PDB file of C-alpha atoms and ligand atoms in Angstrom:
ATOM      1  CA  MET A1031      40.435  74.851 -11.598  1.00  0.00           C
ATOM      2  CA  ASP A1032      39.987  76.289  -8.100  1.00  0.00           C
ATOM      3  CA  ILE A1033      37.045  74.937  -6.109  1.00  0.00           C
ATOM      4  CA  LEU A1034      35.923  75.999  -2.651  1.00  0.00           C
ATOM      5  CA  LEU A1035      34.042  73.616  -0.350  1.00  0.00           C
ATOM      6  CA  MET A1036      31.864  75.299   2.267  1.00  0.00           C
ATOM      7  CA  GLY A1037      29.604  73.955   4.951  1.00  0.00           C
ATOM      8  CA  PRO A1038      29.363  73.152   8.649  1.00  0.00           C
ATOM      9  CA  PRO A1039      31.787  70.809  10.438  1.00  0.00           C
ATOM     10  CA  GLY A1040      30.976  67.184   9.690  1.00  0.00           C
ATOM     11  CA  ALA A1041      29.100  67.948   6.469  1.00  0.00           C
ATOM     12  CA  GLY A1042      31.402  65.751   4.387  1.00  0.00           C
ATOM     13  CA  LYS A1043      33.728  68.330   2.825  1.00  0.00           C
ATOM     14  CA  GLY A1044      36.798  66.183   3.496  1.00  0.00           C
ATOM     15  CA  THR A1045      35.275  63.045   1.999  1.00  0.00           C
ATOM     16  CA  GLN A1046      33.880  64.708  -1.114  1.00  0.00           C
ATOM     17  CA  GLY A1047      36.988  66.870  -1.468  1.00  0.00           C
ATOM     18  CA  ALA A1048      39.199  63.774  -1.619  1.00  0.00           C
ATOM     19  CA  LEU A1049      37.035  62.332  -4.420  1.00  0.00           C
ATOM     20  CA  LEU A1050      37.101  65.606  -6.340  1.00  0.00           C
ATOM     21  CA  ALA A1051      40.860  65.930  -5.909  1.00  0.00           C
ATOM     22  CA  GLU A1052      41.389  62.442  -7.259  1.00  0.00           C
ATOM     23  CA  ASN A1053      39.049  62.907 -10.196  1.00  0.00           C
ATOM     24  CA  LEU A1054      40.401  66.311 -11.182  1.00  0.00           C
ATOM     25  CA  GLN A1055      44.026  65.472 -10.293  1.00  0.00           C
ATOM     26  CA  LEU A1056      44.301  68.549  -8.096  1.00  0.00           C
ATOM     27  CA  PRO A1057      45.716  68.909  -4.580  1.00  0.00           C
ATOM     28  CA  LYS A1058      43.190  69.045  -1.749  1.00  0.00           C
ATOM     29  CA  PHE A1059      44.143  71.717   0.711  1.00  0.00           C
ATOM     30  CA  ALA A1060      42.467  71.324   4.118  1.00  0.00           C
ATOM     31  CA  THR A1061      43.524  73.974   6.627  1.00  0.00           C
ATOM     32  CA  GLY A1062      42.187  71.816   9.492  1.00  0.00           C
ATOM     33  CA  ASP A1063      44.407  68.853   8.486  1.00  0.00           C
ATOM     34  CA  LEU A1064      47.418  71.107   8.071  1.00  0.00           C
ATOM     35  CA  LEU A1065      46.846  72.722  11.479  1.00  0.00           C
ATOM     36  CA  ARG A1066      46.261  69.379  13.226  1.00  0.00           C
ATOM     37  CA  ASP A1067      49.529  68.118  11.764  1.00  0.00           C
ATOM     38  CA  ALA A1068      51.349  71.272  12.981  1.00  0.00           C
ATOM     39  CA  VAL A1069      49.900  70.744  16.484  1.00  0.00           C
ATOM     40  CA  LYS A1070      50.982  67.100  16.468  1.00  0.00           C
ATOM     41  CA  ARG A1071      54.504  68.015  15.423  1.00  0.00           C
ATOM     42  CA  GLY A1072      54.677  70.915  17.894  1.00  0.00           C
ATOM     43  CA  THR A1073      55.824  73.453  15.273  1.00  0.00           C
ATOM     44  CA  PRO A1074      55.582  77.209  16.077  1.00  0.00           C
ATOM     45  CA  LEU A1075      52.353  77.319  14.040  1.00  0.00           C
ATOM     46  CA  GLY A1076      50.997  74.341  15.981  1.00  0.00           C
ATOM     47  CA  GLN A1077      51.869  75.941  19.299  1.00  0.00           C
ATOM     48  CA  ARG A1078      49.999  79.099  18.323  1.00  0.00           C
ATOM     49  CA  ALA A1079      46.934  77.210  17.082  1.00  0.00           C
ATOM     50  CA  LYS A1080      46.591  74.384  19.624  1.00  0.00           C
ATOM     51  CA  ALA A1081      44.502  75.932  22.405  1.00  0.00           C
ATOM     52  CA  VAL A1082      42.288  77.876  19.994  1.00  0.00           C
ATOM     53  CA  MET A1083      41.536  74.752  17.970  1.00  0.00           C
ATOM     54  CA  GLU A1084      40.893  72.514  20.936  1.00  0.00           C
ATOM     55  CA  ALA A1085      38.363  74.998  22.305  1.00  0.00           C
ATOM     56  CA  GLY A1086      36.599  75.008  18.924  1.00  0.00           C
ATOM     57  CA  HIS A1087      37.358  78.640  18.013  1.00  0.00           C
ATOM     58  CA  LEU A1088      38.647  79.866  14.677  1.00  0.00           C
ATOM     59  CA  VAL A1089      42.360  80.440  14.181  1.00  0.00           C
ATOM     60  CA  SER A1090      43.172  84.049  13.193  1.00  0.00           C
ATOM     61  CA  ASP A1091      42.695  85.199   9.610  1.00  0.00           C
ATOM     62  CA  ASP A1092      46.361  86.280   9.417  1.00  0.00           C
ATOM     63  CA  ILE A1093      47.561  82.777  10.220  1.00  0.00           C
ATOM     64  CA  ILE A1094      45.138  81.209   7.752  1.00  0.00           C
ATOM     65  CA  LEU A1095      45.984  83.586   4.914  1.00  0.00           C
ATOM     66  CA  GLY A1096      49.706  82.977   5.533  1.00  0.00           C
ATOM     67  CA  ILE A1097      49.089  79.242   5.129  1.00  0.00           C
ATOM     68  CA  VAL A1098      47.044  79.781   1.946  1.00  0.00           C
ATOM     69  CA  ARG A1099      49.789  81.965   0.483  1.00  0.00           C
ATOM     70  CA  GLU A1100      52.340  79.180   1.084  1.00  0.00           C
ATOM     71  CA  GLU A1101      50.035  76.566  -0.411  1.00  0.00           C
ATOM     72  CA  LEU A1102      49.444  78.578  -3.583  1.00  0.00           C
ATOM     73  CA  ALA A1103      53.199  79.034  -4.041  1.00  0.00           C
ATOM     74  CA  LYS A1104      53.697  75.252  -4.373  1.00  0.00           C
ATOM     75  CA  PRO A1105      54.272  73.982  -7.928  1.00  0.00           C
ATOM     76  CA  GLU A1106      51.575  71.297  -7.507  1.00  0.00           C
ATOM     77  CA  ALA A1107      49.004  74.033  -6.810  1.00  0.00           C
ATOM     78  CA  SER A1108      49.681  75.817 -10.096  1.00  0.00           C
ATOM     79  CA  GLN A1109      46.726  74.248 -11.938  1.00  0.00           C
ATOM     80  CA  GLY A1110      44.220  74.738  -9.140  1.00  0.00           C
ATOM     81  CA  VAL A1111      43.334  73.645  -5.638  1.00  0.00           C
ATOM     82  CA  ILE A1112      40.378  72.067  -3.849  1.00  0.00           C
ATOM     83  CA  PHE A1113      39.949  74.339  -0.804  1.00  0.00           C
ATOM     84  CA  ASP A1114      38.495  72.369   2.107  1.00  0.00           C
ATOM     85  CA  GLY A1115      37.634  74.295   5.271  1.00  0.00           C
ATOM     86  CA  VAL A1116      39.004  77.588   4.073  1.00  0.00           C
ATOM     87  CA  VAL A1117      37.433  80.184   3.756  1.00  0.00           C
ATOM     88  CA  ARG A1118      35.535  80.593   7.020  1.00  0.00           C
ATOM     89  CA  THR A1119      35.299  84.368   7.456  1.00  0.00           C
ATOM     90  CA  ILE A1120      34.732  87.375   5.200  1.00  0.00           C
ATOM     91  CA  PRO A1121      38.365  88.608   5.529  1.00  0.00           C
ATOM     92  CA  GLN A1122      39.525  85.112   4.522  1.00  0.00           C
ATOM     93  CA  ALA A1123      37.237  85.202   1.472  1.00  0.00           C
ATOM     94  CA  GLU A1124      38.622  88.595   0.470  1.00  0.00           C
ATOM     95  CA  GLY A1125      42.195  87.463   1.155  1.00  0.00           C
ATOM     96  CA  VAL A1126      41.906  84.250  -0.855  1.00  0.00           C
ATOM     97  CA  ASP A1127      40.344  86.202  -3.736  1.00  0.00           C
ATOM     98  CA  ARG A1128      43.318  88.561  -3.656  1.00  0.00           C
ATOM     99  CA  LEU A1129      45.893  85.759  -3.465  1.00  0.00           C
ATOM    100  CA  LEU A1130      44.299  83.994  -6.446  1.00  0.00           C
ATOM    101  CA  LEU A1131      44.105  87.234  -8.398  1.00  0.00           C
ATOM    102  CA  GLU A1132      47.848  87.775  -7.869  1.00  0.00           C
ATOM    103  CA  ARG A1133      48.242  84.554  -9.850  1.00  0.00           C
ATOM    104  CA  GLY A1134      45.706  85.543 -12.504  1.00  0.00           C
ATOM    105  CA  ARG A1135      43.090  83.155 -11.111  1.00  0.00           C
ATOM    106  CA  ARG A1136      39.586  83.359  -9.707  1.00  0.00           C
ATOM    107  CA  MET A1137      37.604  80.834  -7.681  1.00  0.00           C
ATOM    108  CA  ASP A1138      35.880  78.735 -10.379  1.00  0.00           C
ATOM    109  CA  ALA A1139      33.225  77.148  -8.212  1.00  0.00           C
ATOM    110  CA  VAL A1140      31.917  77.123  -4.665  1.00  0.00           C
ATOM    111  CA  LEU A1141      30.161  73.986  -3.441  1.00  0.00           C
ATOM    112  CA  PHE A1142      27.929  74.475  -0.443  1.00  0.00           C
ATOM    113  CA  PHE A1143      27.150  71.464   1.748  1.00  0.00           C
ATOM    114  CA  ASP A1144      23.673  72.063   3.076  1.00  0.00           C
ATOM    115  CA  VAL A1145      23.242  69.678   6.027  1.00  0.00           C
ATOM    116  CA  THR A1146      20.815  69.973   8.945  1.00  0.00           C
ATOM    117  CA  ASP A1147      22.075  70.391  12.535  1.00  0.00           C
ATOM    118  CA  GLU A1148      20.470  67.079  13.461  1.00  0.00           C
ATOM    119  CA  GLU A1149      22.421  65.240  10.771  1.00  0.00           C
ATOM    120  CA  ILE A1150      25.662  67.050  11.703  1.00  0.00           C
ATOM    121  CA  LEU A1151      25.356  66.040  15.350  1.00  0.00           C
ATOM    122  CA  SER A1152      24.725  62.414  14.520  1.00  0.00           C
ATOM    123  CA  ARG A1153      27.611  62.288  12.014  1.00  0.00           C
ATOM    124  CA  LEU A1154      30.031  63.938  14.423  1.00  0.00           C
ATOM    125  CA  ALA A1155      29.115  61.583  17.240  1.00  0.00           C
ATOM    126  CA  LYS A1156      30.215  58.750  14.928  1.00  0.00           C
ATOM    127  CA  ARG A1157      33.398  60.578  13.878  1.00  0.00           C
ATOM    128  CA  ARG A1158      34.289  61.197  17.525  1.00  0.00           C
ATOM    129  CA  ASP A1159      34.365  57.449  18.111  1.00  0.00           C
ATOM    130  CA  VAL A1160      36.518  56.796  15.048  1.00  0.00           C
ATOM    131  CA  GLU A1161      38.939  59.737  14.834  1.00  0.00           C
ATOM    132  CA  LYS A1162      39.039  60.775  18.528  1.00  0.00           C
ATOM    133  CA  ARG A1163      39.501  64.455  17.660  1.00  0.00           C
ATOM    134  CA  ALA A1164      39.682  66.685  20.744  1.00  0.00           C
ATOM    135  CA  ASP A1165      37.480  69.291  19.044  1.00  0.00           C
ATOM    136  CA  ASP A1166      34.635  66.830  18.385  1.00  0.00           C
ATOM    137  CA  ASP A1167      33.865  66.638  22.127  1.00  0.00           C
ATOM    138  CA  PRO A1168      30.436  68.136  22.953  1.00  0.00           C
ATOM    139  CA  ALA A1169      31.660  71.480  24.397  1.00  0.00           C
ATOM    140  CA  ALA A1170      34.170  72.207  21.615  1.00  0.00           C
ATOM    141  CA  LEU A1171      31.666  71.053  19.029  1.00  0.00           C
ATOM    142  CA  ALA A1172      29.034  73.496  20.299  1.00  0.00           C
ATOM    143  CA  THR A1173      31.626  76.293  19.964  1.00  0.00           C
ATOM    144  CA  ARG A1174      32.527  75.160  16.441  1.00  0.00           C
ATOM    145  CA  LEU A1175      28.902  75.126  15.320  1.00  0.00           C
ATOM    146  CA  SER A1176      28.384  78.556  16.820  1.00  0.00           C
ATOM    147  CA  ALA A1177      31.565  79.864  15.090  1.00  0.00           C
ATOM    148  CA  TYR A1178      30.208  78.433  11.842  1.00  0.00           C
ATOM    149  CA  ARG A1179      26.865  80.197  12.264  1.00  0.00           C
ATOM    150  CA  LYS A1180      28.299  83.532  13.391  1.00  0.00           C
ATOM    151  CA  GLN A1181      31.447  83.820  11.282  1.00  0.00           C
ATOM    152  CA  THR A1182      31.093  81.517   8.288  1.00  0.00           C
ATOM    153  CA  ALA A1183      27.453  81.037   7.318  1.00  0.00           C
TER     154      ALA A1183
HETATM  155  P1  AMP B1787      38.307  71.462  10.390  1.00  0.00           P
HETATM  156  O1  AMP B1787      39.072  70.179  10.362  1.00  0.00           O
HETATM  157  O2  AMP B1787      38.204  72.091   9.031  1.00  0.00           O
HETATM  158  O3  AMP B1787      36.972  71.333  11.062  1.00  0.00           O
HETATM  159  O4  AMP B1787      39.161  72.476  11.258  1.00  0.00           O
HETATM  160  C1  AMP B1787      39.493  72.191  12.601  1.00  0.00           C
HETATM  161  C2  AMP B1787      39.838  73.471  13.324  1.00  0.00           C
HETATM  162  O5  AMP B1787      40.962  74.106  12.703  1.00  0.00           O
HETATM  163  C3  AMP B1787      38.745  74.535  13.310  1.00  0.00           C
HETATM  164  O6  AMP B1787      37.787  74.334  14.308  1.00  0.00           O
HETATM  165  C4  AMP B1787      39.579  75.790  13.563  1.00  0.00           C
HETATM  166  O7  AMP B1787      40.009  75.896  14.903  1.00  0.00           O
HETATM  167  C5  AMP B1787      40.808  75.517  12.723  1.00  0.00           C
HETATM  168  N1  AMP B1787      40.615  75.975  11.323  1.00  0.00           N
HETATM  169  C6  AMP B1787      40.662  75.211  10.198  1.00  0.00           C
HETATM  170  N2  AMP B1787      40.459  75.955   9.117  1.00  0.00           N
HETATM  171  C7  AMP B1787      40.274  77.224   9.543  1.00  0.00           C
HETATM  172  C8  AMP B1787      39.996  78.469   8.907  1.00  0.00           C
HETATM  173  N3  AMP B1787      39.879  78.557   7.564  1.00  0.00           N
HETATM  174  N4  AMP B1787      39.862  79.566   9.682  1.00  0.00           N
HETATM  175  C9  AMP B1787      40.014  79.516  11.006  1.00  0.00           C
HETATM  176  N5  AMP B1787      40.243  78.382  11.683  1.00  0.00           N
HETATM  177  C10 AMP B1787      40.385  77.241  10.965  1.00  0.00           C
END
């Protein structure tokens, strides 16, 4: 089963996705986690994504679809994937549809996390204290929320 989690930053996709993944015994695939790890390790992907991510902008669709293609090729993804944080643009949605179709699959469900801006801001202020993510600082966060509204919503 392939399930897509959509919603603004800080809505709880990661938390709920982990529960779903455990219950359904499927891998959770979070592009944000994968990219943060690449940045930390300084891989070529990380070097390309670092500045864009820290400013709160979206990484290019080509990069994201390349990562999705690699994820879907893994044996553990053969029964389905919980997609967390991807897709975020229309070309990504079309690309992921195509990549699934190549494997005879279609997205089985899309879960939308409908959370108010007020709630998001208060949750992210708490996360900033705990996780210390560079892109949860107020300027980057404003850019991320605006990217969500303009490109994802
Ligand atoms: P997240 O942890 O999902 O909030 O992602 C953190 C950052 O990684 C985002 O602000 C983007 O810079 C980048 N990112 C993660 N997923 C995507 C995606 N599907 N498309 C573009 N950029 C992404």
